[in-house]
Amino acid sequence: QQQQQQQQQQQLQQQNHLQQQQQQQQQPRHLQSKQFDSQQQQFDSQRYQQQYQQEQMARQQQQEHLQQQKQQQHEQAQQFGADQPVGFVPDRRVPFATESTIRMAEAAIMPLEKALMECNLEKTKLDSEYNRLAPKASRTMRDRQRMSEIERRLSDIDRETTTLRSQIRKAAPTLEV
């Protein structure tokens, strides 16, 4: 009986020793997976930051392009000034539409309308991405960050479209009735 008890104790000790070894072998894997997850999160956040910076640069380039177009429009409007009928005063209502006023209006309005259309296209794309992410956004940090970026950009687009619409209204020729 004593021998049986000793053998059982030895077997238990061996089993405990094997379990401890297995736990020690599994622990580094667990730590490795945590390290991998943190590295993946850092990589994802860096990638999103790079995307955001690229989007910012693209917006700045677009704004610079719009300013160049405005400058060109201003220069074209000055050129059209020589073609104006006698008694024409800029920024004043005209009793009828002339060919030169139509050309000036087109030169001023077309780039603004193009920029407005591009803003609306971007807004549509972002809205669809936002709606696609909405159901699962609370699952991962990456989706939550992307949703906040989309919300930020949508508010920027709303401001841009408001200013573009007001610029289009200002650029449109006003006719006396």
PDB file of C-alpha atoms in Angstrom:
ATOM      1  CA  GLN A   1       0.000   0.000   0.000  1.00  0.00           C
ATOM      2  CA  GLN A   2       2.794   2.353   0.865  1.00  0.00           C
ATOM      3  CA  GLN A   3       4.509   1.554  -2.394  1.00  0.00           C
ATOM      4  CA  GLN A   4       1.293   2.221  -4.309  1.00  0.00           C
ATOM      5  CA  GLN A   5       0.875   5.543  -2.519  1.00  0.00           C
ATOM      6  CA  GLN A   6       4.467   6.488  -3.307  1.00  0.00           C
ATOM      7  CA  GLN A   7       3.980   5.552  -6.950  1.00  0.00           C
ATOM      8  CA  GLN A   8       0.799   7.642  -7.109  1.00  0.00           C
ATOM      9  CA  GLN A   9       2.598  10.585  -5.533  1.00  0.00           C
ATOM     10  CA  GLN A  10       5.439  10.251  -8.013  1.00  0.00           C
ATOM     11  CA  GLN A  11       2.975  10.121 -10.886  1.00  0.00           C
ATOM     12  CA  LEU A  12       1.199  13.222  -9.561  1.00  0.00           C
ATOM     13  CA  GLN A  13       4.518  15.016  -9.212  1.00  0.00           C
ATOM     14  CA  GLN A  14       5.450  14.082 -12.760  1.00  0.00           C
ATOM     15  CA  GLN A  15       2.090  15.267 -14.051  1.00  0.00           C
ATOM     16  CA  ASN A  16       2.424  18.558 -12.142  1.00  0.00           C
ATOM     17  CA  HIS A  17       5.934  18.983 -13.498  1.00  0.00           C
ATOM     18  CA  LEU A  18       4.704  18.359 -17.072  1.00  0.00           C
ATOM     19  CA  GLN A  19       1.852  20.833 -16.625  1.00  0.00           C
ATOM     20  CA  GLN A  20       4.272  23.474 -15.335  1.00  0.00           C
ATOM     21  CA  GLN A  21       6.542  22.926 -18.320  1.00  0.00           C
ATOM     22  CA  GLN A  22       3.619  23.228 -20.713  1.00  0.00           C
ATOM     23  CA  GLN A  23       2.492  26.441 -19.036  1.00  0.00           C
ATOM     24  CA  GLN A  24       5.982  27.894 -19.301  1.00  0.00           C
ATOM     25  CA  GLN A  25       6.112  27.005 -22.993  1.00  0.00           C
ATOM     26  CA  GLN A  26       2.694  28.543 -23.616  1.00  0.00           C
ATOM     27  CA  GLN A  27       3.398  31.759 -21.739  1.00  0.00           C
ATOM     28  CA  PRO A  28       5.946  33.126 -24.214  1.00  0.00           C
ATOM     29  CA  ARG A  29       3.523  32.430 -27.065  1.00  0.00           C
ATOM     30  CA  HIS A  30       0.883  34.386 -25.244  1.00  0.00           C
ATOM     31  CA  LEU A  31       3.279  37.259 -24.702  1.00  0.00           C
ATOM     32  CA  GLN A  32       4.360  37.014 -28.311  1.00  0.00           C
ATOM     33  CA  SER A  33       0.761  37.321 -29.502  1.00  0.00           C
ATOM     34  CA  LYS A  34       0.294  40.400 -27.305  1.00  0.00           C
ATOM     35  CA  GLN A  35       3.463  41.916 -28.729  1.00  0.00           C
ATOM     36  CA  PHE A  36       2.289  41.120 -32.239  1.00  0.00           C
ATOM     37  CA  ASP A  37      -1.095  42.733 -31.537  1.00  0.00           C
ATOM     38  CA  SER A  38       0.532  45.903 -30.210  1.00  0.00           C
ATOM     39  CA  GLN A  39       2.902  46.017 -33.190  1.00  0.00           C
ATOM     40  CA  GLN A  40      -0.048  45.564 -35.534  1.00  0.00           C
ATOM     41  CA  GLN A  41      -1.933  48.399 -33.814  1.00  0.00           C
ATOM     42  CA  GLN A  42       1.101  50.668 -34.104  1.00  0.00           C
ATOM     43  CA  PHE A  43       1.442  49.794 -37.772  1.00  0.00           C
ATOM     44  CA  ASP A  44      -2.267  50.456 -38.373  1.00  0.00           C
ATOM     45  CA  SER A  45      -2.164  53.790 -36.562  1.00  0.00           C
ATOM     46  CA  GLN A  46       0.929  54.828 -38.543  1.00  0.00           C
ATOM     47  CA  ARG A  47      -0.792  53.820 -41.760  1.00  0.00           C
ATOM     48  CA  TYR A  48      -3.896  55.845 -40.872  1.00  0.00           C
ATOM     49  CA  GLN A  49      -1.745  58.826 -39.946  1.00  0.00           C
ATOM     50  CA  GLN A  50       0.017  58.574 -43.303  1.00  0.00           C
ATOM     51  CA  GLN A  51      -3.330  58.364 -45.103  1.00  0.00           C
ATOM     52  CA  TYR A  52      -4.609  61.372 -43.180  1.00  0.00           C
ATOM     53  CA  GLN A  53      -1.467  63.368 -44.005  1.00  0.00           C
ATOM     54  CA  GLN A  54      -1.785  62.427 -47.672  1.00  0.00           C
ATOM     55  CA  GLU A  55      -5.428  63.531 -47.659  1.00  0.00           C
ATOM     56  CA  GLN A  56      -4.424  66.817 -46.011  1.00  0.00           C
ATOM     57  CA  MET A  57      -1.742  67.380 -48.650  1.00  0.00           C
ATOM     58  CA  ALA A  58      -4.228  66.603 -51.419  1.00  0.00           C
ATOM     59  CA  ARG A  59      -6.699  69.101 -49.927  1.00  0.00           C
ATOM     60  CA  GLN A  60      -3.998  71.755 -49.710  1.00  0.00           C
ATOM     61  CA  GLN A  61      -3.044  71.139 -53.327  1.00  0.00           C
ATOM     62  CA  GLN A  62      -6.696  71.367 -54.318  1.00  0.00           C
ATOM     63  CA  GLN A  63      -7.073  74.664 -52.459  1.00  0.00           C
ATOM     64  CA  GLU A  64      -3.922  76.014 -54.115  1.00  0.00           C
ATOM     65  CA  HIS A  65      -5.303  74.928 -57.472  1.00  0.00           C
ATOM     66  CA  LEU A  66      -8.608  76.691 -56.727  1.00  0.00           C
ATOM     67  CA  GLN A  67      -6.738  79.862 -55.804  1.00  0.00           C
ATOM     68  CA  GLN A  68      -4.790  79.696 -59.053  1.00  0.00           C
ATOM     69  CA  GLN A  69      -8.056  79.271 -60.934  1.00  0.00           C
ATOM     70  CA  LYS A  70      -9.512  82.284 -59.120  1.00  0.00           C
ATOM     71  CA  GLN A  71      -6.475  84.320 -60.124  1.00  0.00           C
ATOM     72  CA  GLN A  72      -6.902  83.203 -63.732  1.00  0.00           C
ATOM     73  CA  GLN A  73     -10.595  84.077 -63.589  1.00  0.00           C
ATOM     74  CA  HIS A  74      -9.752  87.514 -62.273  1.00  0.00           C
ATOM     75  CA  GLU A  75      -7.248  88.037 -65.078  1.00  0.00           C
ATOM     76  CA  GLN A  76      -9.804  86.821 -67.640  1.00  0.00           C
ATOM     77  CA  ALA A  77     -12.417  89.148 -66.207  1.00  0.00           C
ATOM     78  CA  GLN A  78      -9.991  92.044 -66.626  1.00  0.00           C
ATOM     79  CA  GLN A  79      -9.407  90.995 -70.228  1.00  0.00           C
ATOM     80  CA  PHE A  80     -13.152  90.888 -70.835  1.00  0.00           C
ATOM     81  CA  GLY A  81     -13.378  94.418 -69.469  1.00  0.00           C
ATOM     82  CA  ALA A  82     -12.037  95.759 -72.789  1.00  0.00           C
ATOM     83  CA  ASP A  83     -14.900  94.032 -74.621  1.00  0.00           C
ATOM     84  CA  GLN A  84     -17.567  95.568 -72.402  1.00  0.00           C
ATOM     85  CA  PRO A  85     -20.132  97.920 -73.865  1.00  0.00           C
ATOM     86  CA  VAL A  86     -19.892 101.613 -73.155  1.00  0.00           C
ATOM     87  CA  GLY A  87     -21.174 102.500 -69.719  1.00  0.00           C
ATOM     88  CA  PHE A  88     -20.532  99.016 -68.256  1.00  0.00           C
ATOM     89  CA  VAL A  89     -19.556  99.130 -64.621  1.00  0.00           C
ATOM     90  CA  PRO A  90     -18.308  95.861 -63.025  1.00  0.00           C
ATOM     91  CA  ASP A  91     -20.240  94.504 -60.016  1.00  0.00           C
ATOM     92  CA  ARG A  92     -23.310  96.369 -61.116  1.00  0.00           C
ATOM     93  CA  ARG A  93     -26.609  95.044 -62.322  1.00  0.00           C
ATOM     94  CA  VAL A  94     -27.108  95.049 -66.050  1.00  0.00           C
ATOM     95  CA  PRO A  95     -30.488  95.411 -67.701  1.00  0.00           C
ATOM     96  CA  PHE A  96     -29.856  92.538 -70.118  1.00  0.00           C
ATOM     97  CA  ALA A  97     -27.501  89.626 -70.608  1.00  0.00           C
ATOM     98  CA  THR A  98     -24.739  90.271 -73.047  1.00  0.00           C
ATOM     99  CA  GLU A  99     -22.349  87.781 -74.547  1.00  0.00           C
ATOM    100  CA  SER A 100     -19.471  89.152 -72.506  1.00  0.00           C
ATOM    101  CA  THR A 101     -21.398  88.894 -69.225  1.00  0.00           C
ATOM    102  CA  ILE A 102     -22.245  85.299 -70.041  1.00  0.00           C
ATOM    103  CA  ARG A 103     -18.580  84.520 -70.795  1.00  0.00           C
ATOM    104  CA  MET A 104     -17.510  86.188 -67.553  1.00  0.00           C
ATOM    105  CA  ALA A 105     -20.109  84.266 -65.582  1.00  0.00           C
ATOM    106  CA  GLU A 106     -19.075  80.972 -67.174  1.00  0.00           C
ATOM    107  CA  ALA A 107     -15.407  81.678 -66.530  1.00  0.00           C
ATOM    108  CA  ALA A 108     -16.143  82.435 -62.893  1.00  0.00           C
ATOM    109  CA  ILE A 109     -18.729  79.744 -62.184  1.00  0.00           C
ATOM    110  CA  MET A 110     -17.515  76.637 -64.040  1.00  0.00           C
ATOM    111  CA  PRO A 111     -14.436  75.917 -61.837  1.00  0.00           C
ATOM    112  CA  LEU A 112     -16.516  76.498 -58.721  1.00  0.00           C
ATOM    113  CA  GLU A 113     -19.183  74.096 -59.935  1.00  0.00           C
ATOM    114  CA  LYS A 114     -16.509  71.523 -60.777  1.00  0.00           C
ATOM    115  CA  ALA A 115     -15.034  71.810 -57.264  1.00  0.00           C
ATOM    116  CA  LEU A 116     -18.533  71.515 -55.779  1.00  0.00           C
ATOM    117  CA  MET A 117     -19.173  68.366 -57.819  1.00  0.00           C
ATOM    118  CA  GLU A 118     -15.868  66.855 -56.634  1.00  0.00           C
ATOM    119  CA  CYS A 119     -16.790  67.636 -53.015  1.00  0.00           C
ATOM    120  CA  ASN A 120     -20.169  65.972 -53.469  1.00  0.00           C
ATOM    121  CA  LEU A 121     -18.546  62.873 -54.992  1.00  0.00           C
ATOM    122  CA  GLU A 122     -16.101  62.612 -52.097  1.00  0.00           C
ATOM    123  CA  LYS A 123     -18.961  63.090 -49.641  1.00  0.00           C
ATOM    124  CA  THR A 124     -20.906  60.267 -51.304  1.00  0.00           C
ATOM    125  CA  LYS A 125     -17.911  57.929 -51.085  1.00  0.00           C
ATOM    126  CA  LEU A 126     -17.297  58.777 -47.443  1.00  0.00           C
ATOM    127  CA  ASP A 127     -20.983  58.379 -46.594  1.00  0.00           C
ATOM    128  CA  SER A 128     -21.039  54.903 -48.116  1.00  0.00           C
ATOM    129  CA  GLU A 129     -17.853  53.917 -46.255  1.00  0.00           C
ATOM    130  CA  TYR A 130     -19.271  55.335 -43.022  1.00  0.00           C
ATOM    131  CA  ASN A 131     -22.510  53.369 -43.457  1.00  0.00           C
ATOM    132  CA  ARG A 132     -20.508  50.232 -44.200  1.00  0.00           C
ATOM    133  CA  LEU A 133     -18.391  50.659 -41.039  1.00  0.00           C
ATOM    134  CA  ALA A 134     -21.236  51.733 -38.736  1.00  0.00           C
ATOM    135  CA  PRO A 135     -22.535  48.280 -37.701  1.00  0.00           C
ATOM    136  CA  LYS A 136     -19.113  46.917 -36.783  1.00  0.00           C
ATOM    137  CA  ALA A 137     -17.358  50.106 -35.697  1.00  0.00           C
ATOM    138  CA  SER A 138     -17.326  49.291 -32.024  1.00  0.00           C
ATOM    139  CA  ARG A 139     -15.401  46.065 -32.587  1.00  0.00           C
ATOM    140  CA  THR A 140     -11.928  47.353 -33.402  1.00  0.00           C
ATOM    141  CA  MET A 141      -9.971  50.434 -32.581  1.00  0.00           C
ATOM    142  CA  ARG A 142      -9.038  50.815 -36.245  1.00  0.00           C
ATOM    143  CA  ASP A 143     -12.691  51.064 -37.316  1.00  0.00           C
ATOM    144  CA  ARG A 144     -13.448  53.584 -34.576  1.00  0.00           C
ATOM    145  CA  GLN A 145     -10.498  55.719 -35.657  1.00  0.00           C
ATOM    146  CA  ARG A 146     -11.514  55.515 -39.303  1.00  0.00           C
ATOM    147  CA  MET A 147     -15.081  56.510 -38.440  1.00  0.00           C
ATOM    148  CA  SER A 148     -13.865  59.556 -36.536  1.00  0.00           C
ATOM    149  CA  GLU A 149     -11.640  60.507 -39.492  1.00  0.00           C
ATOM    150  CA  ILE A 150     -14.607  60.142 -41.847  1.00  0.00           C
ATOM    151  CA  GLU A 151     -16.793  62.274 -39.568  1.00  0.00           C
ATOM    152  CA  ARG A 152     -14.068  64.937 -39.440  1.00  0.00           C
ATOM    153  CA  ARG A 153     -13.684  64.963 -43.224  1.00  0.00           C
ATOM    154  CA  LEU A 154     -17.465  65.079 -43.762  1.00  0.00           C
ATOM    155  CA  SER A 155     -17.698  68.186 -41.609  1.00  0.00           C
ATOM    156  CA  ASP A 156     -14.830  69.728 -43.615  1.00  0.00           C
ATOM    157  CA  ILE A 157     -16.651  68.901 -46.849  1.00  0.00           C
ATOM    158  CA  ASP A 158     -19.849  70.492 -45.540  1.00  0.00           C
ATOM    159  CA  ARG A 159     -17.956  73.715 -44.843  1.00  0.00           C
ATOM    160  CA  GLU A 160     -16.296  73.621 -48.264  1.00  0.00           C
ATOM    161  CA  THR A 161     -19.583  73.071 -50.086  1.00  0.00           C
ATOM    162  CA  THR A 162     -21.209  75.925 -48.186  1.00  0.00           C
ATOM    163  CA  THR A 163     -18.434  78.333 -49.177  1.00  0.00           C
ATOM    164  CA  LEU A 164     -18.471  77.091 -52.785  1.00  0.00           C
ATOM    165  CA  ARG A 165     -22.233  77.581 -53.047  1.00  0.00           C
ATOM    166  CA  SER A 166     -21.979  81.110 -51.688  1.00  0.00           C
ATOM    167  CA  GLN A 167     -19.143  81.857 -54.128  1.00  0.00           C
ATOM    168  CA  ILE A 168     -21.269  80.553 -57.004  1.00  0.00           C
ATOM    169  CA  ARG A 169     -24.167  82.785 -55.928  1.00  0.00           C
ATOM    170  CA  LYS A 170     -21.848  85.797 -55.761  1.00  0.00           C
ATOM    171  CA  ALA A 171     -20.307  85.028 -59.160  1.00  0.00           C
ATOM    172  CA  ALA A 172     -23.650  84.605 -60.917  1.00  0.00           C
ATOM    173  CA  PRO A 173     -24.676  87.703 -62.869  1.00  0.00           C
ATOM    174  CA  THR A 174     -27.644  89.485 -61.450  1.00  0.00           C
ATOM    175  CA  LEU A 175     -30.072  90.868 -64.001  1.00  0.00           C
ATOM    176  CA  GLU A 176     -32.631  93.577 -63.462  1.00  0.00           C
ATOM    177  CA  VAL A 177     -36.149  92.489 -64.202  1.00  0.00           C
TER     178      VAL A 177
END
